[in-house]
Amino acid sequence: MKTIVLFLLFIPSLVIAQSTITGKVLNASDKTPVPFASVFLSNSLVGAKTNDDGSFTLNNVKAGQYDLVISFIGFETHHQTVTVSNNVLALPDILITPKNTTLKEVTIGPPDPKRDQNLQVFINEFLGHSVNAQNCTIKNTDDINLSYNAHARILSASSDDFLIIENKALGYIVKYQLGKFIKNYAQGFLYYEGSVLFEEMKGKPAQQKRWLKARQQVYKGSDMHFFRSIYGNNLQEQGFKVLRLIRKTNPARPPDSLIRAKLRLYGPFSKAQPGWADSAKVWSAKYKLPKALEYLVSKPMPIADYVIQTDNKAILALKYTDYLYVIYTKRSNADNNGSIYHPLDMPTYPSTIIGLNLPYAVFDSNGILGNPTSTTVEGDWAGHGVADLLPVDYEPLISKP
């Protein structure tokens, strides 16, 4: 009986209608075909090469909104938003622009003595801090461009070509063309973006089964799972609970700039000047005060309080005041990444705080945000990086009794 249950764990949850995208890629300068260009839907398993006449066909595309990416050596990377709903989507001819071939000035100097240190920071933040990150390897770290601004305390990174990431935890080869990576130490802020193509690794049946199970574990409670549950109107059944978090600036805590100035003034001379040691203690205590006062409304929010329908029936949007406090109740003993506000009378469920950076944040049925800069997350989701990234066309599995 146990063997039957384990086998049924890996039956797909449902059959999804698939569509096809067709088109042709041309050189914008002379309208000639561009053969062998890479064409793919970012953050998916769907990709192809253009033929001799520049044409391409992308098969097995789920309905939804995608970032269509065209990449070819000597041309600017092309991005185009496409919305798939019909069986075949025929795109107008796509023109890609040759790169400016002006030679850049090259400064030859000694190697950056802190590159290895900064590279390790990048790898840790980019891959994430989960167990899966320990089984991920970036195969071409030499292609990572790193820059550190000591004055602003900002680490930046990018890549001219795809970073090849071997994810042995989930069974994917991830090709990630990194457009931007910013780690702001001063503000405690991390952001990165890029174009991504997934390829499934080949493995023995036991490996395939292990990967399927690992992907399911990553999916459960993730942002993709959350947004899909909103779209399916089954948040509670899927294990999510959404509360309102009210966060206000703490009036008792001065700005960081003032605190740092006072500590620089009193710290070095606290033993030499009468009373300055006490002043240093006062400002040190102010530094330890929370920057914000937070209050969690215990009554769950109805979806209508934070989700609106857009002009496109296939696209929804988050829109609300204050913050969303998202709890996933089907997993316990989470530490919330060590920093999230967590009342002591609450169970230890994984929790995430979502703040809006824009008036609203759109998403589709695949559970993907249209603009990744539209939100900021803290807590459980913030600890997951590329090592826990699933393709947009991932379908969860179900168990049967």
Coordinates of C-alpha atoms in Angstrom, one line a residue:
M1 CA 0.0 0.0 0.0
K2 CA 2.8 2.4 0.8
T3 CA 4.4 1.8 -2.6
I4 CA 1.2 2.8 -4.4
V5 CA 0.9 6.0 -2.4
L6 CA 4.5 7.0 -3.2
F7 CA 3.9 6.4 -6.8
L8 CA 0.8 8.5 -6.9
L9 CA 2.6 11.4 -5.4
F10 CA 4.1 12.1 -8.8
I11 CA 1.0 12.2 -10.9
P12 CA 0.5 15.6 -12.5
S13 CA -2.3 17.6 -10.9
L14 CA -4.1 18.4 -14.1
V15 CA -3.7 18.6 -17.9
I16 CA -3.1 22.1 -19.0
A17 CA -4.0 23.4 -22.5
Q18 CA -0.8 24.3 -24.5
S19 CA -0.4 26.9 -27.1
T20 CA 2.2 27.7 -29.8
I21 CA 4.1 31.0 -30.6
T22 CA 5.5 31.6 -34.1
G23 CA 7.4 34.5 -35.5
K24 CA 10.5 35.6 -37.5
V25 CA 13.6 37.5 -36.4
L26 CA 15.1 40.1 -38.7
N27 CA 18.2 42.4 -38.6
A28 CA 16.8 45.9 -38.0
S29 CA 19.5 47.5 -40.2
D30 CA 18.8 45.6 -43.5
K31 CA 15.7 43.4 -42.8
T32 CA 17.7 40.2 -43.5
P33 CA 16.9 37.0 -41.5
V34 CA 18.9 36.3 -38.3
P35 CA 19.5 32.5 -38.1
F36 CA 20.5 30.6 -35.0
A37 CA 19.3 33.3 -32.6
S38 CA 18.1 32.1 -29.2
V39 CA 14.4 32.7 -28.6
F40 CA 12.8 31.8 -25.3
L41 CA 10.2 32.7 -22.7
S42 CA 12.1 34.1 -19.7
N43 CA 11.7 32.0 -16.5
S44 CA 10.4 29.0 -18.4
L45 CA 11.4 25.7 -20.1
V46 CA 10.3 27.0 -23.5
G47 CA 13.0 27.9 -25.9
A48 CA 14.2 27.4 -29.5
K49 CA 16.7 28.6 -32.2
T50 CA 15.7 30.5 -35.3
N51 CA 15.9 28.7 -38.7
D52 CA 17.9 29.9 -41.7
D53 CA 15.0 32.2 -42.7
G54 CA 14.8 33.7 -39.1
S55 CA 11.6 31.9 -38.3
F56 CA 10.9 30.2 -35.0
T57 CA 8.3 28.1 -33.2
L58 CA 7.8 27.8 -29.5
N59 CA 5.6 24.9 -28.5
N60 CA 3.9 23.8 -25.3
V61 CA 3.3 27.3 -24.0
K62 CA 0.8 27.7 -21.1
A63 CA -1.6 30.5 -21.2
G64 CA -0.3 33.7 -19.5
Q65 CA 1.9 36.7 -19.9
Y66 CA 5.6 36.3 -20.7
D67 CA 8.8 38.1 -21.4
L68 CA 9.9 36.9 -24.9
V69 CA 13.6 37.2 -25.1
I70 CA 15.8 37.1 -28.3
S71 CA 19.5 36.8 -27.8
F72 CA 22.3 36.6 -30.4
I73 CA 26.0 37.5 -30.4
G74 CA 26.5 41.0 -32.0
F75 CA 22.9 42.1 -31.3
E76 CA 21.2 43.9 -28.5
T77 CA 19.1 41.5 -26.4
H78 CA 15.4 42.0 -27.4
H79 CA 12.6 41.8 -24.8
Q80 CA 8.9 41.8 -25.7
T81 CA 5.8 41.1 -23.6
V82 CA 3.5 38.5 -25.1
T83 CA 0.2 37.3 -23.8
V84 CA -0.8 33.8 -24.7
S85 CA -4.4 32.7 -24.7
N86 CA -5.2 31.1 -28.1
N87 CA -3.9 27.9 -29.6
V88 CA -1.5 29.7 -32.0
L89 CA 0.0 33.2 -31.5
A90 CA 1.6 34.5 -34.7
L91 CA 3.8 37.5 -33.9
P92 CA 4.7 40.3 -36.4
D93 CA 8.3 40.2 -37.6
I94 CA 10.7 41.0 -34.8
L95 CA 13.6 43.4 -35.6
I96 CA 16.7 43.2 -33.5
T97 CA 19.4 45.9 -33.4
P98 CA 23.1 45.3 -34.0
K99 CA 25.3 46.3 -31.2
N100 CA 27.5 49.4 -31.4
T101 CA 30.9 48.0 -32.3
T102 CA 32.9 51.0 -30.9
L103 CA 35.8 49.7 -28.9
K104 CA 35.6 50.5 -25.2
E105 CA 38.7 51.9 -23.4
V106 CA 40.3 49.1 -21.5
T107 CA 42.2 49.9 -18.3
I108 CA 44.8 47.3 -17.4
G109 CA 45.7 47.1 -13.8
P110 CA 46.2 44.7 -11.0
P111 CA 43.5 42.2 -10.2
D112 CA 40.9 43.3 -7.7
P113 CA 42.2 41.9 -4.3
K114 CA 38.7 41.6 -3.0
R115 CA 37.1 39.9 -6.0
D116 CA 37.0 36.5 -4.3
Q117 CA 35.4 38.0 -1.2
N118 CA 32.8 39.9 -3.2
L119 CA 32.2 36.9 -5.5
Q120 CA 31.3 34.8 -2.5
V121 CA 28.9 37.4 -1.3
F122 CA 27.3 37.5 -4.7
I123 CA 27.0 33.7 -4.9
N124 CA 25.4 33.5 -1.4
E125 CA 22.9 36.2 -2.1
F126 CA 22.1 35.2 -5.7
L127 CA 21.6 31.5 -5.1
G128 CA 19.9 32.1 -1.7
H129 CA 20.3 30.7 1.8
S130 CA 18.2 27.6 1.6
V131 CA 19.4 24.0 1.7
N132 CA 19.0 23.7 -2.0
A133 CA 21.6 26.5 -2.5
Q134 CA 24.3 24.1 -1.2
N135 CA 23.6 21.9 -4.2
C136 CA 23.9 24.6 -6.8
T137 CA 27.0 25.6 -8.7
I138 CA 27.7 28.5 -11.0
K139 CA 29.9 26.9 -13.7
N140 CA 31.3 30.1 -15.3
T141 CA 32.0 32.6 -12.4
D142 CA 34.6 34.3 -14.6
D143 CA 31.7 35.8 -16.6
I144 CA 30.4 37.7 -13.6
N145 CA 31.3 41.4 -13.6
L146 CA 31.6 42.7 -10.1
S147 CA 32.0 46.3 -8.7
Y148 CA 32.0 47.5 -5.1
N149 CA 31.4 51.2 -4.2
A150 CA 33.0 51.5 -0.8
H151 CA 31.5 55.0 -0.1
A152 CA 27.9 53.9 -0.8
R153 CA 28.6 50.3 0.4
I154 CA 26.9 48.9 -2.7
L155 CA 28.0 45.7 -4.4
S156 CA 26.9 45.5 -8.1
A157 CA 27.1 42.6 -10.6
S158 CA 26.1 41.8 -14.1
S159 CA 26.9 39.3 -16.9
D160 CA 27.4 39.8 -20.6
D161 CA 26.6 36.2 -21.3
F162 CA 24.4 33.6 -19.6
L163 CA 25.5 32.3 -16.3
I164 CA 25.3 28.5 -16.3
I165 CA 23.9 27.2 -13.0
E166 CA 23.8 23.5 -12.2
N167 CA 21.0 22.9 -9.7
K168 CA 21.4 19.3 -8.6
A169 CA 18.8 19.8 -5.9
L170 CA 15.9 20.5 -8.3
G171 CA 17.3 18.9 -11.4
Y172 CA 17.6 22.0 -13.6
I173 CA 20.3 23.6 -15.7
V174 CA 19.5 27.3 -15.3
K175 CA 20.8 29.8 -17.9
Y176 CA 20.6 33.2 -16.3
Q177 CA 21.6 36.4 -18.2
L178 CA 22.1 38.7 -15.3
G179 CA 21.0 42.3 -16.1
K180 CA 21.4 43.8 -12.7
F181 CA 22.4 42.8 -9.2
I182 CA 22.5 45.3 -6.3
K183 CA 23.3 44.5 -2.7
N184 CA 23.1 47.7 -0.6
Y185 CA 24.7 47.0 2.7
A186 CA 23.8 50.4 4.2
Q187 CA 20.0 50.0 3.6
G188 CA 19.9 46.2 3.9
F189 CA 18.5 46.0 0.4
L190 CA 18.9 43.2 -2.3
Y191 CA 17.7 43.3 -5.9
Y192 CA 18.5 41.4 -9.0
E193 CA 16.9 40.8 -12.4
G194 CA 17.7 39.0 -15.6
S195 CA 16.5 36.7 -18.4
V196 CA 16.2 33.0 -17.5
L197 CA 15.9 29.7 -19.4
F198 CA 15.5 26.4 -17.7
E199 CA 16.6 23.0 -19.0
E200 CA 15.6 19.8 -17.2
M201 CA 18.6 17.6 -16.2
K202 CA 18.7 14.0 -17.3
G203 CA 18.8 11.4 -14.5
K204 CA 17.9 7.9 -13.5
P205 CA 14.3 7.2 -12.4
A206 CA 15.2 7.5 -8.7
Q207 CA 16.8 10.9 -9.4
Q208 CA 13.8 12.1 -11.4
K209 CA 11.5 11.1 -8.5
R210 CA 13.7 12.9 -6.0
W211 CA 13.8 16.1 -8.1
L212 CA 10.0 16.0 -8.6
K213 CA 9.5 15.8 -4.8
A214 CA 12.1 18.6 -4.2
R215 CA 10.3 20.9 -6.7
Q216 CA 7.0 20.2 -5.0
Q217 CA 8.5 21.2 -1.6
V218 CA 9.9 24.4 -3.0
Y219 CA 6.6 25.3 -4.6
K220 CA 4.5 24.8 -1.5
G221 CA 4.3 28.1 0.3
S222 CA 6.2 30.0 -2.4
D223 CA 5.2 33.3 -4.0
M224 CA 4.2 31.4 -7.1
H225 CA 2.0 29.2 -5.0
F226 CA 0.5 32.2 -3.3
F227 CA -0.3 34.2 -6.5
R228 CA -1.7 31.1 -8.2
S229 CA -3.9 30.5 -5.1
I230 CA -5.3 34.0 -5.3
Y231 CA -6.0 33.5 -9.0
G232 CA -7.8 30.2 -8.2
N233 CA -9.7 31.8 -5.3
N234 CA -8.6 29.0 -3.0
L235 CA -6.1 30.6 -0.6
Q236 CA -7.4 29.0 2.5
E237 CA -7.5 25.5 1.0
Q238 CA -3.9 25.9 -0.2
G239 CA -2.8 26.9 3.3
F240 CA -2.4 30.7 3.1
K241 CA -3.6 33.3 5.5
V242 CA -3.3 37.0 4.8
L243 CA -3.3 39.7 7.5
R244 CA -2.8 43.4 7.5
L245 CA 0.4 44.7 8.9
I246 CA 0.4 48.4 10.0
R247 CA 3.9 49.9 10.1
K248 CA 4.6 53.4 11.2
T249 CA 7.9 55.3 11.7
N250 CA 9.1 55.2 15.3
P251 CA 9.0 58.9 16.4
A252 CA 11.4 58.1 19.3
R253 CA 14.2 57.1 16.9
P254 CA 16.2 59.8 15.1
P255 CA 17.3 59.3 11.5
D256 CA 20.3 57.1 11.0
S257 CA 22.4 60.0 9.6
L258 CA 22.0 61.9 12.9
I259 CA 22.7 58.9 15.1
R260 CA 25.9 58.1 13.2
A261 CA 27.0 61.7 13.4
K262 CA 26.5 61.8 17.2
L263 CA 28.3 58.5 17.7
R264 CA 31.2 59.7 15.6
L265 CA 31.3 62.9 17.8
Y266 CA 31.0 61.3 21.2
G267 CA 32.5 57.8 20.6
P268 CA 36.3 58.6 20.2
F269 CA 36.3 61.2 23.0
S270 CA 33.9 59.6 25.5
K271 CA 36.7 59.0 28.0
A272 CA 38.4 62.4 27.6
Q273 CA 35.4 64.7 28.0
P274 CA 33.2 64.8 31.1
G275 CA 29.7 63.6 30.3
W276 CA 30.5 62.5 26.7
A277 CA 30.5 58.8 27.7
D278 CA 26.9 59.2 28.9
S279 CA 26.0 60.9 25.6
A280 CA 27.6 58.0 23.7
K281 CA 25.5 55.6 25.7
V282 CA 22.3 57.6 25.0
W283 CA 22.9 57.6 21.2
S284 CA 23.9 54.0 21.2
A285 CA 20.5 53.2 22.9
K286 CA 18.7 55.3 20.3
Y287 CA 20.5 53.3 17.5
K288 CA 19.1 50.1 19.0
L289 CA 15.5 51.3 18.9
P290 CA 13.3 49.8 16.2
K291 CA 13.0 52.0 13.1
A292 CA 9.3 51.3 12.8
L293 CA 6.4 50.5 15.2
E294 CA 4.3 47.5 13.9
Y295 CA 0.9 46.2 14.6
L296 CA -0.6 43.1 13.1
V297 CA -4.4 42.9 12.6
S298 CA -5.4 39.4 13.6
K299 CA -8.5 39.2 11.5
P300 CA -7.7 37.7 8.1
M301 CA -8.2 40.0 5.1
P302 CA -10.7 39.0 2.4
I303 CA -9.2 38.9 -1.1
A304 CA -11.3 41.8 -2.3
D305 CA -9.4 44.0 0.2
Y306 CA -6.0 43.6 -1.6
V307 CA -6.7 42.2 -5.1
I308 CA -8.4 44.0 -8.0
Q309 CA -9.3 43.0 -11.6
T310 CA -7.4 44.8 -14.3
D311 CA -8.7 45.7 -17.8
N312 CA -7.3 42.4 -19.0
K313 CA -9.4 39.6 -17.6
A314 CA -6.4 37.3 -17.5
I315 CA -4.4 39.7 -15.2
L316 CA -5.0 40.5 -11.6
A317 CA -3.2 43.1 -9.4
L318 CA -2.3 43.6 -5.7
K319 CA -3.6 47.0 -4.4
Y320 CA -3.8 47.8 -0.7
T321 CA -2.7 50.2 2.0
D322 CA -0.1 49.3 4.7
Y323 CA 1.5 45.8 4.2
L324 CA 0.4 42.2 3.6
Y325 CA 1.5 39.7 6.1
V326 CA 1.3 36.3 4.4
I327 CA 1.3 33.1 6.5
Y328 CA 1.7 29.6 5.1
T329 CA 0.1 27.2 7.6
K330 CA 1.0 23.9 6.1
R331 CA 4.7 24.1 7.1
S332 CA 6.0 24.9 10.6
N333 CA 9.2 25.7 12.6
A334 CA 10.4 28.4 10.2
D335 CA 12.7 31.2 11.5
N336 CA 11.3 33.8 9.0
N337 CA 14.9 34.5 7.9
G338 CA 15.7 35.9 11.3
S339 CA 14.4 39.4 10.8
I340 CA 10.6 39.5 10.1
Y341 CA 8.2 41.0 12.6
H342 CA 6.6 38.0 14.4
P343 CA 4.3 38.4 17.4
L344 CA 5.2 35.8 20.1
D345 CA 1.6 34.6 20.4
M346 CA 1.6 33.5 16.8
P347 CA 2.5 29.9 15.7
T348 CA 5.9 29.5 14.0
Y349 CA 4.6 29.3 10.4
P350 CA 6.7 30.7 7.5
S351 CA 5.6 34.3 7.1
T352 CA 6.4 37.0 4.5
I353 CA 5.7 40.7 4.5
I354 CA 4.8 42.2 1.1
G355 CA 5.2 46.0 0.6
L356 CA 4.1 47.8 -2.6
N357 CA 6.6 50.0 -4.3
L358 CA 4.1 51.1 -7.0
P359 CA 0.4 51.8 -6.8
Y360 CA -0.3 48.2 -7.7
A361 CA 1.5 45.0 -8.7
V362 CA 0.0 42.9 -11.6
F363 CA 0.3 39.1 -11.9
D364 CA -1.2 36.4 -14.0
S365 CA -2.5 32.8 -13.6
N366 CA 1.0 31.4 -13.7
G367 CA 1.8 33.2 -10.4
I368 CA 4.4 35.6 -11.8
L369 CA 4.6 39.3 -11.2
G370 CA 4.6 41.5 -14.3
N371 CA 7.1 43.9 -12.8
P372 CA 9.4 42.4 -10.1
T373 CA 10.2 46.0 -8.8
S374 CA 6.6 46.6 -7.9
T375 CA 7.0 44.8 -4.5
T376 CA 9.5 44.3 -1.7
V377 CA 9.4 41.2 0.4
E378 CA 10.8 40.4 3.8
G379 CA 10.9 37.1 5.7
D380 CA 10.4 33.6 4.2
W381 CA 10.4 34.5 0.5
A382 CA 13.4 36.8 0.9
G383 CA 15.6 33.9 1.8
H384 CA 15.0 32.1 -1.4
G385 CA 17.2 32.8 -4.4
V386 CA 17.9 31.2 -7.8
A387 CA 18.4 27.8 -6.1
D388 CA 14.7 27.7 -5.3
L389 CA 13.5 29.2 -8.6
L390 CA 10.9 27.2 -10.6
P391 CA 10.0 27.8 -14.2
V392 CA 6.8 29.7 -14.9
D393 CA 5.4 26.6 -16.6
Y394 CA 5.9 24.4 -13.6
E395 CA 2.9 22.4 -12.6
P396 CA 2.5 21.0 -9.0
L397 CA 1.9 17.4 -8.3
I398 CA -0.9 15.9 -6.1
S399 CA -1.2 12.9 -3.9
K400 CA -4.1 10.5 -4.0
P401 CA -5.3 8.2 -1.2

